[in-house]
Amino acid sequence: MSGSYGLMINEEVLSKMATMAATEVPGVRCISAKAVNIKGVVARGGFGKSVKAKVAPNGEVTINVFISVKKNAKVKELAQKVQANVKEKVQNMTGSAVGHVNVHIADVEPEPEKDTM
């Protein structure tokens, strides 16, 4: 018996895969809360997601990642590394084409201050 099987992966699962891939990149401090305006928070009743994957009707995946970077990070290079890692990991895990990975720098977090005592 032969046949063709379709694979449907929930967008939440794709978002989790992208989150893992983004946080693997040195220089990424963490996934950051998505920057939203207060009207959007009130209208939708909550904050935006930090990583959002969307699958187009043609099956192509678009991912938006909001990250916080470490102090002194070279932001452009870091964003390019995050894009490449997220795209590679999600494509390898799912076999789905990732068309776009949009990296948003939501915050720069300095290293914690050391006690002077």
GROMACS .gro file of C-alpha atoms in nm:
model
  117
    1MET     CA    1   0.000   0.000   0.000
    2SER     CA    2   0.147   0.331  -0.102
    3GLY     CA    3   0.031   0.682  -0.058
    4SER     CA    4   0.141   1.029   0.016
    5TYR     CA    5   0.131   1.167   0.364
    6GLY     CA    6   0.108   1.533   0.456
    7LEU     CA    7   0.279   1.672   0.762
    8MET     CA    8   0.112   1.952   0.952
    9ILE     CA    9   0.311   2.110   1.235
   10ASN     CA   10   0.135   2.343   1.474
   11GLU     CA   11   0.262   2.703   1.462
   12GLU     CA   12   0.320   2.688   1.840
   13VAL     CA   13   0.558   2.395   1.788
   14LEU     CA   14   0.742   2.585   1.514
   15SER     CA   15   0.771   2.881   1.753
   16LYS     CA   16   0.923   2.656   2.021
   17MET     CA   17   1.175   2.517   1.772
   18ALA     CA   18   1.270   2.872   1.672
   19THR     CA   19   1.304   2.974   2.037
   20MET     CA   20   1.547   2.690   2.105
   21ALA     CA   21   1.750   2.772   1.795
   22ALA     CA   22   1.769   3.145   1.873
   23THR     CA   23   1.886   3.094   2.231
   24GLU     CA   24   2.168   2.864   2.114
   25VAL     CA   25   2.346   3.158   1.950
   26PRO     CA   26   2.620   3.311   2.168
   27GLY     CA   27   2.538   3.674   2.246
   28VAL     CA   28   2.164   3.618   2.280
   29ARG     CA   29   2.082   3.685   2.643
   30CYS     CA   30   1.723   3.563   2.620
   31ILE     CA   31   1.404   3.573   2.423
   32SER     CA   32   1.251   3.908   2.505
   33ALA     CA   33   0.896   4.023   2.550
   34LYS     CA   34   0.762   4.153   2.224
   35ALA     CA   35   0.744   4.528   2.211
   36VAL     CA   36   0.380   4.628   2.183
   37ASN     CA   37   0.189   4.950   2.218
   38ILE     CA   38  -0.054   4.982   2.505
   39LYS     CA   39  -0.356   5.001   2.271
   40GLY     CA   40  -0.266   4.660   2.126
   41VAL     CA   41  -0.234   4.507   2.473
   42VAL     CA   42  -0.573   4.639   2.581
   43ALA     CA   43  -0.747   4.550   2.254
   44ARG     CA   44  -0.619   4.191   2.247
   45GLY     CA   45  -0.620   4.138   2.620
   46GLY     CA   46  -0.256   4.041   2.659
   47PHE     CA   47   0.103   4.081   2.554
   48GLY     CA   48   0.241   3.972   2.218
   49LYS     CA   49   0.438   3.654   2.176
   50SER     CA   50   0.815   3.673   2.173
   51VAL     CA   51   0.852   3.418   1.893
   52LYS     CA   52   0.580   3.383   1.634
   53ALA     CA   53   0.576   3.140   1.344
   54LYS     CA   54   0.326   3.172   1.061
   55VAL     CA   55   0.269   2.918   0.786
   56ALA     CA   56   0.153   3.057   0.452
   57PRO     CA   57  -0.097   2.867   0.234
   58ASN     CA   58   0.195   2.752   0.016
   59GLY     CA   59   0.360   2.596   0.324
   60GLU     CA   60   0.639   2.853   0.356
   61VAL     CA   61   0.719   2.950   0.714
   62THR     CA   62   0.784   3.304   0.837
   63ILE     CA   63   0.927   3.349   1.187
   64ASN     CA   64   0.953   3.664   1.398
   65VAL     CA   65   1.192   3.647   1.694
   66PHE     CA   66   1.226   3.915   1.962
   67ILE     CA   67   1.555   3.888   2.150
   68SER     CA   68   1.751   4.059   2.420
   69VAL     CA   69   2.122   4.077   2.349
   70LYS     CA   70   2.421   4.082   2.580
   71LYS     CA   71   2.620   4.394   2.649
   72ASN     CA   72   2.871   4.480   2.376
   73ALA     CA   73   2.710   4.241   2.125
   74LYS     CA   74   2.766   4.319   1.759
   75VAL     CA   75   2.397   4.343   1.683
   76LYS     CA   76   2.406   4.308   1.303
   77GLU     CA   77   2.630   3.999   1.312
   78LEU     CA   78   2.429   3.850   1.598
   79ALA     CA   79   2.099   3.899   1.415
   80GLN     CA   80   2.243   3.732   1.104
   81LYS     CA   81   2.362   3.433   1.311
   82VAL     CA   82   2.021   3.404   1.477
   83GLN     CA   83   1.850   3.415   1.136
   84ALA     CA   84   2.076   3.145   0.996
   85ASN     CA   85   2.050   2.916   1.300
   86VAL     CA   86   1.672   2.945   1.328
   87LYS     CA   87   1.624   2.883   0.955
   88GLU     CA   88   1.860   2.584   0.949
   89LYS     CA   89   1.723   2.418   1.264
   90VAL     CA   90   1.354   2.460   1.177
   91GLN     CA   91   1.407   2.341   0.819
   92ASN     CA   92   1.611   2.040   0.935
   93MET     CA   93   1.357   1.941   1.202
   94THR     CA   94   1.047   1.985   0.987
   95GLY     CA   95   1.147   1.968   0.622
   96SER     CA   96   0.940   2.284   0.572
   97ALA     CA   97   1.083   2.578   0.380
   98VAL     CA   98   1.155   2.880   0.599
   99GLY     CA   99   1.119   3.186   0.382
  100HIS     CA  100   1.188   3.460   0.634
  101VAL     CA  101   1.332   3.491   0.983
  102ASN     CA  102   1.284   3.843   1.113
  103VAL     CA  103   1.499   3.923   1.416
  104HIS     CA  104   1.385   4.211   1.634
  105ILE     CA  105   1.626   4.348   1.895
  106ALA     CA  106   1.389   4.426   2.181
  107ASP     CA  107   1.645   4.499   2.452
  108VAL     CA  108   2.013   4.519   2.539
  109GLU     CA  109   2.084   4.389   2.885
  110PRO     CA  110   2.406   4.483   3.059
  111GLU     CA  111   2.591   4.235   3.273
  112PRO     CA  112   2.474   4.238   3.635
  113GLU     CA  113   2.650   4.487   3.857
  114LYS     CA  114   2.909   4.340   4.091
  115ASP     CA  115   2.891   4.408   4.462
  116THR     CA  116   3.162   4.647   4.573
  117MET     CA  117   3.156   4.533   4.934
   0.00000   0.00000   0.00000
